[in-house]
Short mmCIF file of N, CA and C in Angstrom, two decimals:
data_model
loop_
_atom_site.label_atom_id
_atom_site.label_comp_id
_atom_site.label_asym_id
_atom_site.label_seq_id
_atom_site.Cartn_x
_atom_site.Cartn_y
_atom_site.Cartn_z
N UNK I 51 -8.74 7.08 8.32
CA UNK I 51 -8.23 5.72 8.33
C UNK I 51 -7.56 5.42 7.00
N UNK I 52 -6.65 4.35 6.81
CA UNK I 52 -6.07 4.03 5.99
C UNK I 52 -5.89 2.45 5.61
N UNK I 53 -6.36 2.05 4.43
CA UNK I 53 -6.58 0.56 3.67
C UNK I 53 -5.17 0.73 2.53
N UNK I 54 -5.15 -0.33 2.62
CA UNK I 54 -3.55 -0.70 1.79
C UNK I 54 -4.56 -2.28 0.83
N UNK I 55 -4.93 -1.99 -0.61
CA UNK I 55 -5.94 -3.41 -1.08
C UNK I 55 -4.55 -3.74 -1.98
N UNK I 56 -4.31 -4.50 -2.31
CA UNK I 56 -3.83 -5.74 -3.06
C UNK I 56 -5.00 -6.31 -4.47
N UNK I 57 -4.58 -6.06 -5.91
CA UNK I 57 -5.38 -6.61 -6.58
C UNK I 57 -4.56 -7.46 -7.50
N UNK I 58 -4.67 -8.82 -7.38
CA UNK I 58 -3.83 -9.81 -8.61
C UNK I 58 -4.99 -10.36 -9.24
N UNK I 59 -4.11 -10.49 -10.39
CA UNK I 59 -4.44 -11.15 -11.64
C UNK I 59 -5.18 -12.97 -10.68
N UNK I 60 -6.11 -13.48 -11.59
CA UNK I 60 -6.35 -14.99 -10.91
C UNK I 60 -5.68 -15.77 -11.39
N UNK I 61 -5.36 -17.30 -10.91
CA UNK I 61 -3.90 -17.98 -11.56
C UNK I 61 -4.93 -18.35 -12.89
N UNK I 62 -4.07 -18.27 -13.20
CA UNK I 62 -4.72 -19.14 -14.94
C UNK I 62 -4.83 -17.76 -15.78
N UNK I 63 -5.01 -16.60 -15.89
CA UNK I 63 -5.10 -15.32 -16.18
C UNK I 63 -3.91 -14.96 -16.74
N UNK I 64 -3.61 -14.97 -18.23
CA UNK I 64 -2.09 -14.62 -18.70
C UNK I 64 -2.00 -13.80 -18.09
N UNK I 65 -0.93 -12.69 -18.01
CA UNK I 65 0.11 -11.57 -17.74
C UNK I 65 1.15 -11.41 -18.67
N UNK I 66 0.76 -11.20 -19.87
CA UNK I 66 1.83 -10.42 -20.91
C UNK I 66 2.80 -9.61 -20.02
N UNK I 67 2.21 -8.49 -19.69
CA UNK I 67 3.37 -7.65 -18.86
C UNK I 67 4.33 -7.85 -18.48
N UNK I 68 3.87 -8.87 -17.22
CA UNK I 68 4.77 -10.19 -16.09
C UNK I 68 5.91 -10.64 -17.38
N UNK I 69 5.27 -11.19 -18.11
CA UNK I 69 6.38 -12.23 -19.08
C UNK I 69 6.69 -11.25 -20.13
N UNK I 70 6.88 -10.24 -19.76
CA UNK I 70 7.78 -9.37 -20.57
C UNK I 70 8.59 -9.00 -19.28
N UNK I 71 8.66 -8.65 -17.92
CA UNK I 71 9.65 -8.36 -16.99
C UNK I 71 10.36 -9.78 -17.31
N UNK I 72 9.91 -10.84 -16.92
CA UNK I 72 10.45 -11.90 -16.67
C UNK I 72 11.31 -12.06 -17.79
N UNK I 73 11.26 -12.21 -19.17
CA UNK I 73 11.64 -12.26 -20.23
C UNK I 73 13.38 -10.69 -19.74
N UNK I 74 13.01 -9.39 -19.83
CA UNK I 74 14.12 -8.56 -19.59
C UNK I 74 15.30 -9.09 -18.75
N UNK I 75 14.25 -9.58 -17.52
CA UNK I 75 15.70 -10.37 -16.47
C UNK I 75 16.24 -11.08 -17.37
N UNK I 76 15.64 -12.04 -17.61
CA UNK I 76 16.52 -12.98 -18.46
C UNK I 76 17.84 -12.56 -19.66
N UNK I 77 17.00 -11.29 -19.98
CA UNK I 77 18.36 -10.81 -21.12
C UNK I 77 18.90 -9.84 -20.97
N UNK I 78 18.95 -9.65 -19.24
CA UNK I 78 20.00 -8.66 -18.58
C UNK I 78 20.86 -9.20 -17.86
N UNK I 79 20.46 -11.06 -17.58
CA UNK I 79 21.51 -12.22 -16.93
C UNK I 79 20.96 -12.22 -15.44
N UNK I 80 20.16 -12.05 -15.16
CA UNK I 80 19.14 -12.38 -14.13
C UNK I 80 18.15 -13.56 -14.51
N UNK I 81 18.62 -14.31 -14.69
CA UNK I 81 18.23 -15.73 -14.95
C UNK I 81 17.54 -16.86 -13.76
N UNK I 82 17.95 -16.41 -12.87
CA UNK I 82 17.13 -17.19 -11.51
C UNK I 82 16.02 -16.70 -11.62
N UNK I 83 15.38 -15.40 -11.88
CA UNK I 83 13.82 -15.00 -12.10
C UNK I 83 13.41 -16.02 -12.80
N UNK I 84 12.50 -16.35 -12.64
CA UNK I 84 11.89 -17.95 -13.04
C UNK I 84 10.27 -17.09 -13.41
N UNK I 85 9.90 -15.93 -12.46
CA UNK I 85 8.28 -15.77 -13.28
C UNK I 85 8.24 -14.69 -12.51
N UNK I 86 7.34 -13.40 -13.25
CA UNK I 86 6.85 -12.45 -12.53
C UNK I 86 5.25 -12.24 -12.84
N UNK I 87 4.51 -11.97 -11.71
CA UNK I 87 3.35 -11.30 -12.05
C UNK I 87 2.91 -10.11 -11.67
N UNK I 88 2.39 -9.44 -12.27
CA UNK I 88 1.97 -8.01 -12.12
C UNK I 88 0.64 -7.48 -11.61
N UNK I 89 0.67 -6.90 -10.40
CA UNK I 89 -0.40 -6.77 -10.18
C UNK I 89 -0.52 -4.93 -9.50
N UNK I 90 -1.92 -4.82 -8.63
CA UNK I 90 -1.79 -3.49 -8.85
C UNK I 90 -2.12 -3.03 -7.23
N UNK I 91 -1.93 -2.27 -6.41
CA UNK I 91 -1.89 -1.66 -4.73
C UNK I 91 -2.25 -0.39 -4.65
N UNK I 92 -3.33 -0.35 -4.06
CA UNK I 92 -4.35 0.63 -3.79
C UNK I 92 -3.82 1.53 -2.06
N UNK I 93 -3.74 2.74 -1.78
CA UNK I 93 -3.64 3.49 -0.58
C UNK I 93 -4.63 3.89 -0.85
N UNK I 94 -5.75 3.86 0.23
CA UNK I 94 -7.01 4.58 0.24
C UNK I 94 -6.70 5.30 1.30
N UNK I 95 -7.19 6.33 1.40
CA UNK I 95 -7.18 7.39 2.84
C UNK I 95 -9.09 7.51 3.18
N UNK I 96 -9.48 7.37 4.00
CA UNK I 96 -11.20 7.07 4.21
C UNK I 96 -11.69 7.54 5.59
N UNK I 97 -13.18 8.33 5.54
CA UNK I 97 -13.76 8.52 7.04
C UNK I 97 -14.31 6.92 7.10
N UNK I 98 -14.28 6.60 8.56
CA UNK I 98 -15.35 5.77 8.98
C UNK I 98 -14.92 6.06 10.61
N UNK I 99 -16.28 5.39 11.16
CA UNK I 99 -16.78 5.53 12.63
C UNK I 99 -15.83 3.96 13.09
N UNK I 100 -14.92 3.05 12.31
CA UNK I 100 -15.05 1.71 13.33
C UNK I 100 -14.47 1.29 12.07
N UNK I 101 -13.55 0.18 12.33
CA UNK I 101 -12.62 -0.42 11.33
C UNK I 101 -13.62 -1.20 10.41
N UNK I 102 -14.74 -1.76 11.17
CA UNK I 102 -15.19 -3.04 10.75
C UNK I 102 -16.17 -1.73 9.58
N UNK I 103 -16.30 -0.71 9.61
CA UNK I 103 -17.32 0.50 8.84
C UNK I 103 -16.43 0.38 7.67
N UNK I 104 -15.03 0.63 7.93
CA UNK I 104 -14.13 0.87 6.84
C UNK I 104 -13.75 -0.49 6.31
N UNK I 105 -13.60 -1.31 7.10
CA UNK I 105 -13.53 -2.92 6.21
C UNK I 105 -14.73 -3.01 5.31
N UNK I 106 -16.10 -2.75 5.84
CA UNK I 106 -17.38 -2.76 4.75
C UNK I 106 -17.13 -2.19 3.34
N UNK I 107 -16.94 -0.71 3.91
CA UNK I 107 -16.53 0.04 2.45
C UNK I 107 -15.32 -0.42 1.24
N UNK I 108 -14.46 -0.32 2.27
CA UNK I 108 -13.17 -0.85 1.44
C UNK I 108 -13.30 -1.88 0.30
N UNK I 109 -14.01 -2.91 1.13
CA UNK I 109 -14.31 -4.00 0.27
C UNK I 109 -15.20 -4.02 -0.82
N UNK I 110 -16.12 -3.15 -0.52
CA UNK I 110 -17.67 -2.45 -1.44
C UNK I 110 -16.32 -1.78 -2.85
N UNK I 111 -15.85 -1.11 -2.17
CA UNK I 111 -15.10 -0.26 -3.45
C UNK I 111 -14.56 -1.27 -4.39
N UNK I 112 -13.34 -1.91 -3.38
CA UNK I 112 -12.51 -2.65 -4.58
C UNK I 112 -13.00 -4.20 -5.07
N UNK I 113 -14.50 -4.58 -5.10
CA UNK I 113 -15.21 -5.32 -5.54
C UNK I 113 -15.66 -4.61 -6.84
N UNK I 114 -15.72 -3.31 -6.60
CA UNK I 114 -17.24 -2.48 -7.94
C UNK I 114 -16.14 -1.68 -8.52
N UNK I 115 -15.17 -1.00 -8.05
CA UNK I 115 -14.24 0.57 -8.75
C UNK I 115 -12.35 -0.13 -8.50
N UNK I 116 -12.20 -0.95 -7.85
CA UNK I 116 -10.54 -1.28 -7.88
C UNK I 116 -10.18 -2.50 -8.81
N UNK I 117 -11.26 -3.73 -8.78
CA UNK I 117 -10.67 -4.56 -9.22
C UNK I 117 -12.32 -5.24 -10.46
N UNK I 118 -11.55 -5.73 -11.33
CA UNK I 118 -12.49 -6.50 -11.74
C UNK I 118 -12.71 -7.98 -11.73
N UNK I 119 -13.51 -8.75 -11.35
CA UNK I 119 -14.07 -9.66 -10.54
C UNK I 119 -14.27 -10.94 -11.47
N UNK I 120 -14.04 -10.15 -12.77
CA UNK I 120 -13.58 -11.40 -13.90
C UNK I 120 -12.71 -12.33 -14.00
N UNK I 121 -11.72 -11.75 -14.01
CA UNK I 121 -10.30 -11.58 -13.79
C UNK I 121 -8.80 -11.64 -12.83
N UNK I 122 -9.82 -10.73 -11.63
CA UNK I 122 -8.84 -10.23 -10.43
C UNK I 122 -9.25 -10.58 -9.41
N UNK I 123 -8.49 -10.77 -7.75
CA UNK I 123 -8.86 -11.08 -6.97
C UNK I 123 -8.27 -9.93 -6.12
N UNK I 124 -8.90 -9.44 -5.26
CA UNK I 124 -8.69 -8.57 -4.38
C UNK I 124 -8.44 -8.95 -2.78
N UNK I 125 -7.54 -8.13 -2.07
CA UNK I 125 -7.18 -8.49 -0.72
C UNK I 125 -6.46 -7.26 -0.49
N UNK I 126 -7.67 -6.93 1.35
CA UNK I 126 -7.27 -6.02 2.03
C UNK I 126 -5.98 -6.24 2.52
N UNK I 127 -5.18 -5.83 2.39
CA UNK I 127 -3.74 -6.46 3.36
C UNK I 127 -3.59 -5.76 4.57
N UNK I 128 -4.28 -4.30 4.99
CA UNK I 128 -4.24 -3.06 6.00
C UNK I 128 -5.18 -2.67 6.03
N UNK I 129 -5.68 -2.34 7.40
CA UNK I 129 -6.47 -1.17 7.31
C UNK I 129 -6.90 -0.73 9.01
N UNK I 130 -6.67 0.75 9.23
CA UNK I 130 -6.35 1.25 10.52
C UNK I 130 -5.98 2.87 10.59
N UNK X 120 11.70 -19.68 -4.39
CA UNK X 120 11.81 -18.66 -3.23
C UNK X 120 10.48 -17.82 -4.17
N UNK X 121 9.67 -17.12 -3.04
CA UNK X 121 9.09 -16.04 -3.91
C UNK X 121 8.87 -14.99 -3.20
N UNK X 122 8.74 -13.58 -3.75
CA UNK X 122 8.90 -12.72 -3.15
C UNK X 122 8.04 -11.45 -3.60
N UNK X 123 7.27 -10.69 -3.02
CA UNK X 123 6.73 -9.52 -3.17
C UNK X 123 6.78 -8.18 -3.20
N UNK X 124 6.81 -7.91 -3.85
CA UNK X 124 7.45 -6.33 -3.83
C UNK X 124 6.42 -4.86 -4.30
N UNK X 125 6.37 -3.68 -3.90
CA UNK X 125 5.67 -3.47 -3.51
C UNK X 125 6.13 -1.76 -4.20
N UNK X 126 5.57 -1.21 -5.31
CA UNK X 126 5.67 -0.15 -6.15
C UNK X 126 5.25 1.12 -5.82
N UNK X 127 5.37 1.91 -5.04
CA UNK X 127 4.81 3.49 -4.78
C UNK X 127 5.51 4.59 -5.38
N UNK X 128 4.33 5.08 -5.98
CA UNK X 128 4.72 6.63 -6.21
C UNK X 128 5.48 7.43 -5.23
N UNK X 129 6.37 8.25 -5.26
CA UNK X 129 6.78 8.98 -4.15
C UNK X 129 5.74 10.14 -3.73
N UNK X 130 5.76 10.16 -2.34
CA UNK X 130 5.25 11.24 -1.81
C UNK X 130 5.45 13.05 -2.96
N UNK X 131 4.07 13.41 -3.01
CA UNK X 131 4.29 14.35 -3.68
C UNK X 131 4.00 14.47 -5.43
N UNK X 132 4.36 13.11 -6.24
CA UNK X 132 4.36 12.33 -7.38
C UNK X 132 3.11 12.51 -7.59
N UNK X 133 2.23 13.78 -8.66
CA UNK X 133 1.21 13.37 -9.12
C UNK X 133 0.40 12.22 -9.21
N UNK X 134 -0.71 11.86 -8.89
CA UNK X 134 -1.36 10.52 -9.85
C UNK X 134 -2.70 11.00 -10.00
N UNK X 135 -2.72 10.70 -11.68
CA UNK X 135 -3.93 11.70 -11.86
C UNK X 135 -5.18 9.86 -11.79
N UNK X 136 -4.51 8.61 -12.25
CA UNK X 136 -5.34 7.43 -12.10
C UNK X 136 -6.07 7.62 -10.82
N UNK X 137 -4.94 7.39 -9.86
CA UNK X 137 -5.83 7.52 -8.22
C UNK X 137 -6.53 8.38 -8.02
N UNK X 138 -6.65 9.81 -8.71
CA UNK X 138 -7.12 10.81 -8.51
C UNK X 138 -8.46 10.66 -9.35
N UNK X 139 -8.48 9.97 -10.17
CA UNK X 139 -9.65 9.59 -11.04
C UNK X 139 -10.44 8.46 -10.73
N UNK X 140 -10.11 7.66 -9.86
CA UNK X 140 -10.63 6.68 -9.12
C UNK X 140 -11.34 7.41 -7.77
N UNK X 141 -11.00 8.45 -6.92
CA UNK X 141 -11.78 8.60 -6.20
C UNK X 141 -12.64 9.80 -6.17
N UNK X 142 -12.43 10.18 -7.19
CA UNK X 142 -13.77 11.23 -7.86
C UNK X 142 -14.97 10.50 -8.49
N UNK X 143 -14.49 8.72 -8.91
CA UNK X 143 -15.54 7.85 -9.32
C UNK X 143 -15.84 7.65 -7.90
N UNK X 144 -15.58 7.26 -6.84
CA UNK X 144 -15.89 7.08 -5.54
C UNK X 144 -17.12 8.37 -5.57
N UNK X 145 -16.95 9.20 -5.35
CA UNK X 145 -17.12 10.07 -5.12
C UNK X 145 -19.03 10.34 -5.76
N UNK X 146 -18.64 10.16 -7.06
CA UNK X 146 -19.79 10.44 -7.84
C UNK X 146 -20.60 8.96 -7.95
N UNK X 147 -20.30 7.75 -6.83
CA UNK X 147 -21.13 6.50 -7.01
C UNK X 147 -21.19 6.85 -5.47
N UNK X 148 -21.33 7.84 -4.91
CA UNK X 148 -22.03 8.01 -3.29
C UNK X 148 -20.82 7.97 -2.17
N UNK X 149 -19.66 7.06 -3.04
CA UNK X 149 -18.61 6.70 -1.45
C UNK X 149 -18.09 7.81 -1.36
N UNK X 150 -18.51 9.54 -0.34
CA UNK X 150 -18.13 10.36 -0.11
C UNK X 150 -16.83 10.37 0.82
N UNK X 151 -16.89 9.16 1.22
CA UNK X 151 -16.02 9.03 2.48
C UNK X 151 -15.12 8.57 2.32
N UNK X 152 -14.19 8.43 0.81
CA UNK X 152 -13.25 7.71 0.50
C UNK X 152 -12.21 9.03 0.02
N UNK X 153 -11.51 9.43 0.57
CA UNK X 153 -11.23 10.71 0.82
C UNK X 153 -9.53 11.10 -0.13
N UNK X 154 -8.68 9.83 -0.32
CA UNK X 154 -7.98 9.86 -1.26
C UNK X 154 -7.65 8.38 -1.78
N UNK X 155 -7.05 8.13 -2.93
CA UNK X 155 -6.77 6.81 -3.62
C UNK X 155 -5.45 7.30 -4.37
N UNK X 156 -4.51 6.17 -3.24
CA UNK X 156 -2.72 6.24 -4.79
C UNK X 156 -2.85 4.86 -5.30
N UNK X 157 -2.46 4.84 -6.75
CA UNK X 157 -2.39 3.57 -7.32
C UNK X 157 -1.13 3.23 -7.02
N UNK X 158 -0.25 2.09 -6.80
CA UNK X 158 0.68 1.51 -7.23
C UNK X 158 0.53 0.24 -7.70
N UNK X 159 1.74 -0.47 -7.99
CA UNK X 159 2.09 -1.74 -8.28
C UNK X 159 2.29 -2.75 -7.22
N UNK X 160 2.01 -3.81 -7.36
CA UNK X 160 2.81 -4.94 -7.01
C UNK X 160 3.19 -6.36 -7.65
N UNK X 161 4.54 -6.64 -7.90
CA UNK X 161 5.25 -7.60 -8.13
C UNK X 161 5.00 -9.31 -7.14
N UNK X 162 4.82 -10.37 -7.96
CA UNK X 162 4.62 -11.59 -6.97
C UNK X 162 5.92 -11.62 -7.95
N UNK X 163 7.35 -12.58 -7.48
CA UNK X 163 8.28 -12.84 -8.25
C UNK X 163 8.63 -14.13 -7.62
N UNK X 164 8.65 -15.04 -8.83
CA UNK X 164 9.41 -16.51 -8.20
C UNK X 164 10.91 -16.40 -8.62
N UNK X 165 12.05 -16.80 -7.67
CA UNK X 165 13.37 -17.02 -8.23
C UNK X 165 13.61 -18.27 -7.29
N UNK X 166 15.27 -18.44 -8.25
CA UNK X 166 15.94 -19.44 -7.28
C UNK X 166 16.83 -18.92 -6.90
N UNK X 167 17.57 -18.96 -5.38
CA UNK X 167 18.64 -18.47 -4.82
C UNK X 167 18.42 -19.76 -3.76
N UNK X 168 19.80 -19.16 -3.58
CA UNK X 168 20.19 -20.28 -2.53
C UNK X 168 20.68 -19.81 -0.90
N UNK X 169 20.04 -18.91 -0.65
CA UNK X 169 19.70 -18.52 0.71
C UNK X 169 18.64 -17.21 0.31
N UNK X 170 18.12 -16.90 1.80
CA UNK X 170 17.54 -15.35 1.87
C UNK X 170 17.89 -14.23 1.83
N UNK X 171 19.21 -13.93 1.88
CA UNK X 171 20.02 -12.57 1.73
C UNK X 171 20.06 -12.33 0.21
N UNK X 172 20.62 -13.73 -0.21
CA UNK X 172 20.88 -13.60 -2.07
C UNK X 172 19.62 -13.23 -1.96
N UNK X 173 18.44 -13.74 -2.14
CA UNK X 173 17.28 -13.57 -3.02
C UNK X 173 16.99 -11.95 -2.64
N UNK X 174 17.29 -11.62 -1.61
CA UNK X 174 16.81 -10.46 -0.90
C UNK X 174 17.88 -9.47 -2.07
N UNK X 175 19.13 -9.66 -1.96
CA UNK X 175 19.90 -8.49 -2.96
C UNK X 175 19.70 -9.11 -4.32
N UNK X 176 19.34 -10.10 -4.69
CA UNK X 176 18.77 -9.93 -6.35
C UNK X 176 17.73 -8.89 -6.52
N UNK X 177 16.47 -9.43 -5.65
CA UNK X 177 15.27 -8.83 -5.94
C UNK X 177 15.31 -7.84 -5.59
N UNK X 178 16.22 -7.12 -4.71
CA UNK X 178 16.72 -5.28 -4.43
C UNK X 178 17.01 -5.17 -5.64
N UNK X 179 17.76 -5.69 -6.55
CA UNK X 179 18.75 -5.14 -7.78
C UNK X 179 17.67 -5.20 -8.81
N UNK X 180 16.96 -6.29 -8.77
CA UNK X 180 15.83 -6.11 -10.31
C UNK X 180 14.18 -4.77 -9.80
N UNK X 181 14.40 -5.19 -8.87
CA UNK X 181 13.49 -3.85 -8.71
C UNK X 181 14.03 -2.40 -8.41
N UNK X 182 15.38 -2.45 -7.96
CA UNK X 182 15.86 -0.76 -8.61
C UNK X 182 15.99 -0.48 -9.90
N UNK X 183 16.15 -1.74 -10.78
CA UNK X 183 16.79 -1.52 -12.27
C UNK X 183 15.67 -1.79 -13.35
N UNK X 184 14.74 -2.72 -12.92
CA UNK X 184 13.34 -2.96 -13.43
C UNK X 184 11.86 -2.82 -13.39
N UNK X 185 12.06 -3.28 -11.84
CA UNK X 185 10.47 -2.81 -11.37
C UNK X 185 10.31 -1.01 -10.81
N UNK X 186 11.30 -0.49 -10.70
CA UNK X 186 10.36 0.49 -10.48
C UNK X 186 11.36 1.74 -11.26
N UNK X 187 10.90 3.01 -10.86
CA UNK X 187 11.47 4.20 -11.30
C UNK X 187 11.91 4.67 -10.60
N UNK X 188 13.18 4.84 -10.25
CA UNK X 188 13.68 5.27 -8.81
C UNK X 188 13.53 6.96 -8.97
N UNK X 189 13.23 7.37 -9.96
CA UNK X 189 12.88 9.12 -10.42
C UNK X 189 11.89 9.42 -9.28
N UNK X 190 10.81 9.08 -9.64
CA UNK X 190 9.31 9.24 -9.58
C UNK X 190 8.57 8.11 -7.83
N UNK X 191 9.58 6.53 -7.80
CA UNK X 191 8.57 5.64 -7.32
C UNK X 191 9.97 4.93 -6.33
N UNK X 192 8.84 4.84 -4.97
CA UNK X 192 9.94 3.86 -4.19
C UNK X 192 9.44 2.23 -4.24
N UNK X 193 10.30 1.65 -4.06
CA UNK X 193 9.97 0.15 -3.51
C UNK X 193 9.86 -0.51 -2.89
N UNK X 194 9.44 -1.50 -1.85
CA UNK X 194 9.24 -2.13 -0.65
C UNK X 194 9.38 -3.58 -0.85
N UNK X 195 10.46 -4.73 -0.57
CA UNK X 195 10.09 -6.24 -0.19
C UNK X 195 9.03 -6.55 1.08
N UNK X 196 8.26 -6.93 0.18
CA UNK X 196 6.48 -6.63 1.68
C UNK X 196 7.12 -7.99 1.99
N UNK X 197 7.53 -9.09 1.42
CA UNK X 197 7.89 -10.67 1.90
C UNK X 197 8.78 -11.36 1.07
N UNK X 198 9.77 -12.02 1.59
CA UNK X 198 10.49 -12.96 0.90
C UNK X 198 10.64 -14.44 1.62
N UNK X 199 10.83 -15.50 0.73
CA UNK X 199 10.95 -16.35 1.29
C UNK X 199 10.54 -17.68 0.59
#
């Protein structure tokens, strides 16, 4: 089976990174970019018996080993 | 308008991160998590003044910014 997770930053959470893309558009004349944020997309490849087995895990993982929970918010976007 | 975009390694493209993420799987019991690719993803706010523009800006800053067209493909997962 295969999970596609989604991990962003939480709003209020600078992103230096982001506002350094955002900042380049700007001084390459891409000026309608108004804001970027950066975040990070997980392909897991996984055994399970039953989606709802692999929804358990998936979520077990990128709660404890994908994302940190300080910080980040995680979302399965796939999985099948 | 905001729009998402969506960073992969190309097929084939080493990743030794993902590869180090599920050997931690691995050694915290989740045997069953069988591979992990890291990528990116972009949340981007702009202004355009229809959906095609925003659609060929955000083609143009993510061939020229967000990603590595060497090594990584890109995907608009949503615009709008």
């Amino acid at each position: 089976m295969k999970a596609v997770i989604a991990v962003t930053l939480k709003p209020g959470v600078l992103d230096p990174q982001g506002q350094a893309i955002q900042r380049a558009c700007t001084s390459l004349g891409y000026e309608s970019i108004e804001s970027v944020r950066q975040g990070k997309r997980f392909e897991v490849e996984l055994e399970a018996a039953s989606v709802e087995e692999a929804r358990r895990l998936v979520e077990e993982i990128s709660d404890k080993l994908l994302s940190n929970p300080v910080i980040e918010n995680f979302e399965i976007e796939s999985i099948g």
